[in-house]
Coordinates of C-alpha atoms in Angstrom, one line a residue:
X17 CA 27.3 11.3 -3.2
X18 CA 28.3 8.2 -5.4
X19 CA 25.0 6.4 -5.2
X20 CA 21.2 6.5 -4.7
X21 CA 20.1 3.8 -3.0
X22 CA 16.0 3.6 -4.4
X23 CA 13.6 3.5 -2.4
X24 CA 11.7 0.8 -5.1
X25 CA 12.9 -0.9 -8.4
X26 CA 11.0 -2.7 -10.9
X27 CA 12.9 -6.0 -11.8
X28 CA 12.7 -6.5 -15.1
X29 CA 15.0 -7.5 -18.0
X30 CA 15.3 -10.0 -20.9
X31 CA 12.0 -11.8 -20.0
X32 CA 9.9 -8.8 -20.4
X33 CA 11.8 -7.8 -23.3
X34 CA 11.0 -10.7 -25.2
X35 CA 7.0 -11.5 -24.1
X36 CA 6.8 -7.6 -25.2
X37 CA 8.6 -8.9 -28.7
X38 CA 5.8 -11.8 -28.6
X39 CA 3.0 -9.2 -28.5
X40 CA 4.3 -7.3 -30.9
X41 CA 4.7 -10.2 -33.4
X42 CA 1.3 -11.1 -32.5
X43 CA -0.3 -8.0 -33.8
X44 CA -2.8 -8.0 -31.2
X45 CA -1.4 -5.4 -28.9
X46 CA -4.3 -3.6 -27.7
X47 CA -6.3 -4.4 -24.7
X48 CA -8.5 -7.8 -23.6
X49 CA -6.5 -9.7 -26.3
X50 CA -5.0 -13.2 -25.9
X51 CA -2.3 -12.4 -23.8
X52 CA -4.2 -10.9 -21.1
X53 CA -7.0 -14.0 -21.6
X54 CA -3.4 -15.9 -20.4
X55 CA -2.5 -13.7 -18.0
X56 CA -5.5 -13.7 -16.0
X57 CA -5.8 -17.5 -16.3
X58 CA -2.6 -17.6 -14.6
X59 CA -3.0 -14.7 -12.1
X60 CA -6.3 -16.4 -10.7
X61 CA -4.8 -19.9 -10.0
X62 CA -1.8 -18.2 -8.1
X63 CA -4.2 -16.0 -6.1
X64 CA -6.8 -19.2 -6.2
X65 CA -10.0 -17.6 -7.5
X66 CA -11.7 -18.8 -10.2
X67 CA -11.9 -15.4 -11.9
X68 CA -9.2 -13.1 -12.8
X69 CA -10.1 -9.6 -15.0
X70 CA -6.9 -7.4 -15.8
X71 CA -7.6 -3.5 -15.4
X72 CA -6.0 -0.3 -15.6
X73 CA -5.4 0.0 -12.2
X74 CA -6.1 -1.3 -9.1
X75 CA -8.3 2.3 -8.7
X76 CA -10.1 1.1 -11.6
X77 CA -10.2 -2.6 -10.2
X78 CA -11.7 -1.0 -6.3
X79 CA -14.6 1.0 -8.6
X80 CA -15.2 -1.9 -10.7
X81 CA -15.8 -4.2 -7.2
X82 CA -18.4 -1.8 -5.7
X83 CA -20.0 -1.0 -9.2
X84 CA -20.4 -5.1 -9.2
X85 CA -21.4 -5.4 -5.3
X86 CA -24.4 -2.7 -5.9
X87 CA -23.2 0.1 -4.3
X88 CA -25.2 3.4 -5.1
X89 CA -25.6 6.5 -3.9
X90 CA -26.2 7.1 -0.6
X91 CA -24.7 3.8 0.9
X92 CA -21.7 3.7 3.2
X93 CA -18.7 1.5 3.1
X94 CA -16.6 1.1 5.7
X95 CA -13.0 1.4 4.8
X96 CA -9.8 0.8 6.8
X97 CA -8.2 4.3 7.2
X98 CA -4.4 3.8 7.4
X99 CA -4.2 3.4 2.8
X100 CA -3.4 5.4 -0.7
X101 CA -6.9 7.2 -1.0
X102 CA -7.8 5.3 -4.1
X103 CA -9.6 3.3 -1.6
X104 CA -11.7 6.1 -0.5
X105 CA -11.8 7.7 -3.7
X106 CA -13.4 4.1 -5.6
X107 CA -16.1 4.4 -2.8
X108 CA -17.3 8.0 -3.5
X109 CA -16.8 7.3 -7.8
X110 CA -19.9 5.2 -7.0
X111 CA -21.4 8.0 -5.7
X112 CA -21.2 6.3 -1.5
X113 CA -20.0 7.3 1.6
X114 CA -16.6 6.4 2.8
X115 CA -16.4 5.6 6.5
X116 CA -13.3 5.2 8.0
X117 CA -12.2 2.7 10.5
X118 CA -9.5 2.9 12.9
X119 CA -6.5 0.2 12.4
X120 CA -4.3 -1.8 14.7
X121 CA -1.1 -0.5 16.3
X122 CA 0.7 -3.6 15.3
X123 CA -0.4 -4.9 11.8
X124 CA -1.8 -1.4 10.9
X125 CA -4.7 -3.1 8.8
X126 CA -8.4 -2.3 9.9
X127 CA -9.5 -3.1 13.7
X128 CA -12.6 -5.4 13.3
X129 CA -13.7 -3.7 16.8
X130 CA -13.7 -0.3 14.4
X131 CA -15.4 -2.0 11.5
X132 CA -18.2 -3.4 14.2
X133 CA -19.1 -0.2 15.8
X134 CA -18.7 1.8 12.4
X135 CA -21.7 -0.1 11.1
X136 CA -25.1 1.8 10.1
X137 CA -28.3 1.1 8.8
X138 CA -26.7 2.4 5.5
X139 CA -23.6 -0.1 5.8
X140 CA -23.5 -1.9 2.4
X141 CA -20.1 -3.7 2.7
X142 CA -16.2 -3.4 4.1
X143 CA -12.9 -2.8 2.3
X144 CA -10.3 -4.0 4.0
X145 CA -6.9 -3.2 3.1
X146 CA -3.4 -5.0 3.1
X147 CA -1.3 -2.9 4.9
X148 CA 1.9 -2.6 2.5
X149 CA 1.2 -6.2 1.7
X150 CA 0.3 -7.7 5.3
X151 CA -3.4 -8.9 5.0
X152 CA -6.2 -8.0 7.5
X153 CA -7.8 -10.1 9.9
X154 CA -10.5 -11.3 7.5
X155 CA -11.7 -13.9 9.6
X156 CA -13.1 -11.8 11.9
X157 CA -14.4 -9.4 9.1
X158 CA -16.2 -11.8 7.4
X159 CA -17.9 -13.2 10.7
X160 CA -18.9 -9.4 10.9
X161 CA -20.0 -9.1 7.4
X162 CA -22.3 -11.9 7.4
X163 CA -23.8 -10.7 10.7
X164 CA -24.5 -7.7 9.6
X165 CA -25.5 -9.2 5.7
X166 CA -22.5 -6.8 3.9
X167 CA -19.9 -7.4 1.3
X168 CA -16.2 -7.8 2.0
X169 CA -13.8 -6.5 -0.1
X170 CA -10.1 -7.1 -0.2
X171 CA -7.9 -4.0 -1.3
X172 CA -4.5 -5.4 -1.9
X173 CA -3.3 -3.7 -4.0
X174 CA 0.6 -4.6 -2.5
X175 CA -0.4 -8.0 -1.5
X176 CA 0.7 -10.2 -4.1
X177 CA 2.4 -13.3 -2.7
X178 CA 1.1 -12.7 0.8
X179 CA -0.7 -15.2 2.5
X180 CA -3.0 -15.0 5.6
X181 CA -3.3 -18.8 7.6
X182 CA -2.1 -20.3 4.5
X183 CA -4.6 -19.0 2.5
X184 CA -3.4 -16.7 -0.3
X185 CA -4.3 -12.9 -0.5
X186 CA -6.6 -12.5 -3.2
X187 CA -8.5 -15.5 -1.9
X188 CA -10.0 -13.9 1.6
X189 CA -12.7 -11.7 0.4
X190 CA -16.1 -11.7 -2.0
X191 CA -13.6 -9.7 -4.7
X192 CA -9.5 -8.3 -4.4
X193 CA -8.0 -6.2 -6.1
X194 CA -4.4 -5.7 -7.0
X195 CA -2.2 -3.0 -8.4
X196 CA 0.4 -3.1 -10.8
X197 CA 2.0 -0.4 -10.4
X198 CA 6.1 0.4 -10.2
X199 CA 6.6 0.2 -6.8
X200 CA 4.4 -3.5 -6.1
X201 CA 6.2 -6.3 -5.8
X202 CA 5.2 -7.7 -9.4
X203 CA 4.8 -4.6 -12.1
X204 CA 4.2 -3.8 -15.5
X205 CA 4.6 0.0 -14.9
X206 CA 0.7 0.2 -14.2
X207 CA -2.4 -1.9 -14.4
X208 CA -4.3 -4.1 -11.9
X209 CA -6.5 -6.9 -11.2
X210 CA -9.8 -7.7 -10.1
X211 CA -10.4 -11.0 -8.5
X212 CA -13.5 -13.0 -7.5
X213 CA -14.8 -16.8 -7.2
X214 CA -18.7 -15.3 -8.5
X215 CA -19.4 -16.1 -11.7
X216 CA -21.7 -13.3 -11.5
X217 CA -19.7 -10.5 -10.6
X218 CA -17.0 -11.2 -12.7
X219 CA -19.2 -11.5 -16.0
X220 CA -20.7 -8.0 -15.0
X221 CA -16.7 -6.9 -14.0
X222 CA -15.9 -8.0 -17.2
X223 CA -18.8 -6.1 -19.5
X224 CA -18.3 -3.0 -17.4
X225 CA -14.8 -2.9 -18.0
X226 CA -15.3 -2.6 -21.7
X227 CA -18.0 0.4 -22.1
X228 CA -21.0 -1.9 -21.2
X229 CA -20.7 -4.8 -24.4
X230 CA -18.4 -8.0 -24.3
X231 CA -15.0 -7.3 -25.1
X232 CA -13.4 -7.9 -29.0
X233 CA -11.8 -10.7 -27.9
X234 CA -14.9 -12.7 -27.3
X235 CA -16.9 -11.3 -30.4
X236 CA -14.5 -12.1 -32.8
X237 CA -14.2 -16.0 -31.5
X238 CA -18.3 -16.0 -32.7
X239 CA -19.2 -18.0 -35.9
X240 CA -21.5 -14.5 -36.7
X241 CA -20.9 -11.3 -37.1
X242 CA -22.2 -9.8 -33.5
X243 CA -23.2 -5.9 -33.3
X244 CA -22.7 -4.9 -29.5
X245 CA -25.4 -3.1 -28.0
X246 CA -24.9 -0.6 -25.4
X247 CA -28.0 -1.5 -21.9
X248 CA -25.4 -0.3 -19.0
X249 CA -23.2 2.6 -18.9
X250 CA -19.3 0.8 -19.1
X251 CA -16.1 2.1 -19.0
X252 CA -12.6 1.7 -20.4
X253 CA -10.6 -0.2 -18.0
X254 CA -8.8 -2.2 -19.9
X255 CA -5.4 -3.6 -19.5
X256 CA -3.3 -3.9 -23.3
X257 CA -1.5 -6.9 -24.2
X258 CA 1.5 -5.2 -24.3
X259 CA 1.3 -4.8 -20.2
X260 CA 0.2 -7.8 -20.0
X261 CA 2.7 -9.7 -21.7
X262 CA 4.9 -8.1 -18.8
X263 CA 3.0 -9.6 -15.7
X264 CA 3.3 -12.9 -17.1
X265 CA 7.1 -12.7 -17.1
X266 CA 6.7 -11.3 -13.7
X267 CA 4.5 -14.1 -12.3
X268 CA 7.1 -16.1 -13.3
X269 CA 10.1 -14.0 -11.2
X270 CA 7.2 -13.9 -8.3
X271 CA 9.2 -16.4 -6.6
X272 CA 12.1 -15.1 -6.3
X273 CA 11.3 -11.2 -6.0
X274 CA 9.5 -13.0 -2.2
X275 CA 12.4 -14.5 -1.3
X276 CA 14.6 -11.5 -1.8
X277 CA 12.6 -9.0 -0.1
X278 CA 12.0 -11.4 2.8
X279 CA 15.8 -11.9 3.4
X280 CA 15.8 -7.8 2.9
X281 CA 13.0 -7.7 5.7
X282 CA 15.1 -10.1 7.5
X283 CA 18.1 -7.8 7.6
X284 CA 16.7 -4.7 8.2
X285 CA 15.2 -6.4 11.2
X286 CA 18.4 -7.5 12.4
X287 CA 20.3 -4.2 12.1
X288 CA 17.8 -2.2 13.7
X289 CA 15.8 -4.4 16.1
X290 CA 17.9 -2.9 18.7
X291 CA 17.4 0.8 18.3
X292 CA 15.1 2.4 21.0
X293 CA 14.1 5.5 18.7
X294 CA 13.2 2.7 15.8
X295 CA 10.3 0.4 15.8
X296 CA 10.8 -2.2 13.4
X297 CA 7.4 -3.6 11.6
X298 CA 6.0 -6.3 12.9
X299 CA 4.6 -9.5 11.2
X300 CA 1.8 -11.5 12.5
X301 CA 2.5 -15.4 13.3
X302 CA -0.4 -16.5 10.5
X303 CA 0.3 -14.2 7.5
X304 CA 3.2 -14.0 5.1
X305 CA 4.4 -10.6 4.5
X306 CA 5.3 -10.1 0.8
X307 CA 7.2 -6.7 2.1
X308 CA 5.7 -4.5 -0.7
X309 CA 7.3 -1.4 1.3
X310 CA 9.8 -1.6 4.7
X311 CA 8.2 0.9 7.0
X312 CA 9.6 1.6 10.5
X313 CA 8.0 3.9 13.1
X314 CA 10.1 6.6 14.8
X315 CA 9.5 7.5 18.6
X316 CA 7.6 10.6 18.8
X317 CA 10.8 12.9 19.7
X318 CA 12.2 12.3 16.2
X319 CA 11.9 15.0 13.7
X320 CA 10.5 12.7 11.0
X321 CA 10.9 15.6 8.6
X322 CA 14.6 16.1 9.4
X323 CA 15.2 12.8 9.1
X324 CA 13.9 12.2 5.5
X325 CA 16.3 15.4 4.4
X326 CA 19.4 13.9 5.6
X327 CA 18.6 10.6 4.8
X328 CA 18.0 11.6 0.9
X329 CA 21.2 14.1 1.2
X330 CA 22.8 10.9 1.8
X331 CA 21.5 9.1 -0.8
X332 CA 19.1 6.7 0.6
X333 CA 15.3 7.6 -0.6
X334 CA 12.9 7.4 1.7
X335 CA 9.3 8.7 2.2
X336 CA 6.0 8.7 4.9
X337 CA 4.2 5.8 5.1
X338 CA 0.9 5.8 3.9
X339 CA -2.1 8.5 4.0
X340 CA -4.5 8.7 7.7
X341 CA -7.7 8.8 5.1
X342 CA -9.8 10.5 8.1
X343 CA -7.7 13.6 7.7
X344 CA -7.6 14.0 4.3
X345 CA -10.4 17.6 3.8
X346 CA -11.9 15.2 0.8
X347 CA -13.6 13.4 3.0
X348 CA -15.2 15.3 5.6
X349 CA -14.9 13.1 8.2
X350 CA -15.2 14.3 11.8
X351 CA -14.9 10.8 13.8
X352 CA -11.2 10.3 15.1
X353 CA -9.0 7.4 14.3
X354 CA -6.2 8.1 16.4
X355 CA -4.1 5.0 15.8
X356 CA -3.9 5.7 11.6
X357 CA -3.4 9.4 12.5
X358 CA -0.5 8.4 14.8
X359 CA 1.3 6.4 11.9
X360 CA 0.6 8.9 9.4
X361 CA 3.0 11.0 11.9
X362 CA 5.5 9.1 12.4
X363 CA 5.6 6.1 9.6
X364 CA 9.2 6.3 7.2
X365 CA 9.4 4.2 4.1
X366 CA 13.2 3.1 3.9
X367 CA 14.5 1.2 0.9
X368 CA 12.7 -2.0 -0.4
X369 CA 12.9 -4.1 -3.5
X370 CA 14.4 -7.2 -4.8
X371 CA 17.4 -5.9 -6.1
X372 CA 19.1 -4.6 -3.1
X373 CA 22.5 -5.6 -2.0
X374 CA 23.5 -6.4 1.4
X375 CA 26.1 -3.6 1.2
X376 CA 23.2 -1.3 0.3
X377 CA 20.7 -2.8 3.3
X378 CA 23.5 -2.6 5.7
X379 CA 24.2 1.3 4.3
X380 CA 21.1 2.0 4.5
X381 CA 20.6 1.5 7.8
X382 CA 23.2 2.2 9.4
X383 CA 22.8 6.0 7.8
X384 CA 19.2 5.7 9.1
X385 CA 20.7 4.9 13.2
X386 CA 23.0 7.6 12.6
X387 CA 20.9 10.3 11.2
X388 CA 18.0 9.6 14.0
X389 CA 20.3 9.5 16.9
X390 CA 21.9 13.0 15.7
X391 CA 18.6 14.3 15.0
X392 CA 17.3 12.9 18.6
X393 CA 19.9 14.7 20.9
X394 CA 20.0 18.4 18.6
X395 CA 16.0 18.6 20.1

């Protein structure tokens, strides 16, 4: 085996190297300094939100959101169930009830017709989540929202550069959240984002994001010498300069990365559109797909398992898709969701990232046809 094809890859290079060299000359490398007052400057004009706050995490962003929206203890949210369990997990930090809503068979985001008959007297609000980077149907979940007076929330965390009838995601919600992480489509290793148009929740995001007081930042740009004073229990969520200095050179690659994953989504669609054991993902007519992750469902007669271990043995990395929340003993939850249960099964993350090569698309795919028909007919 000469090569491993990744399954994701950062792009990065010179540009980060040299905003990291900026920070560093700066002295200011710790977090809620100047560069990530210019990050989040820029990140909410590309989203188009008024407010942008730079986090940890996009965990940290989700707890943040609810924390600001008033969930307490003994609410329930309704959440789409086909995501990462951060979602679920921000939900119960607060001290709430998770409730899980079915998805669509085609997008896989939340089914508003779920998200209507999952609401309770104890509904507070709605996290919706971009499936891999395809936003939800957030027309129809805000209609629902306002008729039933909740909060909508926007988890996507993979959803930078999507859009959703021209709109971009980050925009579609009360507050969104992104991730940072290695594997999105713009990275500094970690961190996040917490996005809103409220003045009022994101100057209460923003104090409770540094313990409870206004951040250094701000104090130091006072013509007295303030002494903070602790009224609300805060936390340390808090992205550093350093990381900071990193998504601004990857804003500026944003672009780009699109365009090459979208010819990469392209491809893969081309190669395998015809395969009747491989159902290629599909992308609805109003949304932009900024193809965080290339997942393809295999027929039911597959041996998803098998396939994974030959594919890797080959060299191509590959994984499932994404977790069926519902089934996950955390949460206790007893009501079905049969169509997120269904992908969870049979979902398979194939390789996706800017840097791909055709050679390496076309390899990679051909190695998946071969392995799936081989592992088809030895059933």
């Amino acid at each position: 085996m000469s090569e491993v094809i990744a399954l994701g890859q950062p792009t990065v290079g010179e540009a980060e190297l040299a905003a990291i060299a900026e920070v560093f000359a700066s002295g200011w490398l710790a977090g809620s300094g100047p560069t990530c007052r210019r990050f989040e400057e820029r990140f909410a004009a590309t989203v188009g939100t008024r407010h942008a706050l730079a986090t940890s995490n996009c965990g940290s962003a989700l707890h943040l959101a609810l924390l600001t929206l008033g969930v307490k203890p003994g609410d329930e949210v309704i959440v789409g169930d086909y995501t990462f369990p951060a979602t679920g997990h921000s939900v119960m930090w607060t001290g709430a009830k998770p409730v899980f809503a079915d998805v669509r068979p085609d997008t896989w985001t939340v089914d508003p017709a779920a998200v209507e008959a999952a609401v309770t007297p104890r509904t507070v609000g709605i996290i919706a989540v971009d499936a891999f980077g395809q936003p939800a149907d957030y027309d129809e979940l805000r209609a629902i929202a306002d008729k039933h007076g909740l909060f909508l929330v926007e988890d996507a965390a993979c959803s930078a550069g999507a859009t959703y009838k021209g709109r971009p995601a980050g925009s579609l919600a009360d507050v969104a959240t992104f991730s940072f992480h290695g594997r999105k489509g713009i990275t500094a290793g970690e961190g996040g984002a917490y996005v809103t148009d409220r003045d009022d929740l994101a100057a209460h995001a923003r104090k409770l994001h540094t313990y409870g007081v206004e951040g250094a930042l701000t104090r130091a740009e006072l013509s007295h010498l303030p002494i903070p004073t602790f009224t609300e229990l805060g936390y340390n969520y808090r992205l550093s300069d350093i990381s900071a200095a990193i998504m601004l050179a990857q804003l500026d690659r944003l672009p780009d990365l699109l365009a090459a994953k979208r010819r990469t989504a392209a491809r893969y669609g081309e190669l395998l559109k015809d395969h009747e054991l491989i159902t290629t993902p599909y992308e609805a007519p109003d949304r932009e797909h900024p193809w965080q992750s290339y997942v393809v469902t295999l027929d039911p007669s597959v041996d998803r398992g098998a396939v994974a271990l030959e594919l890797r043995q080959r060299g191509v990395q590959c994984t499932f898709g994404t977790y069926a929340s519902h089934v996950q003993p955390l949460y206790g939850q007893t009501t079905p969701c049969p169509v997120s249960a269904d992908l969870f099964a049979r979902h398979l993350a194939i390789p996706m990232h800017a840097n791909l090569t055709d050679d390496q698309v076309e390899t990679v795919a051909a190695a998946l046809v071969d392995v799936v028909n081989t592992a088809a007919t030895s059933r």
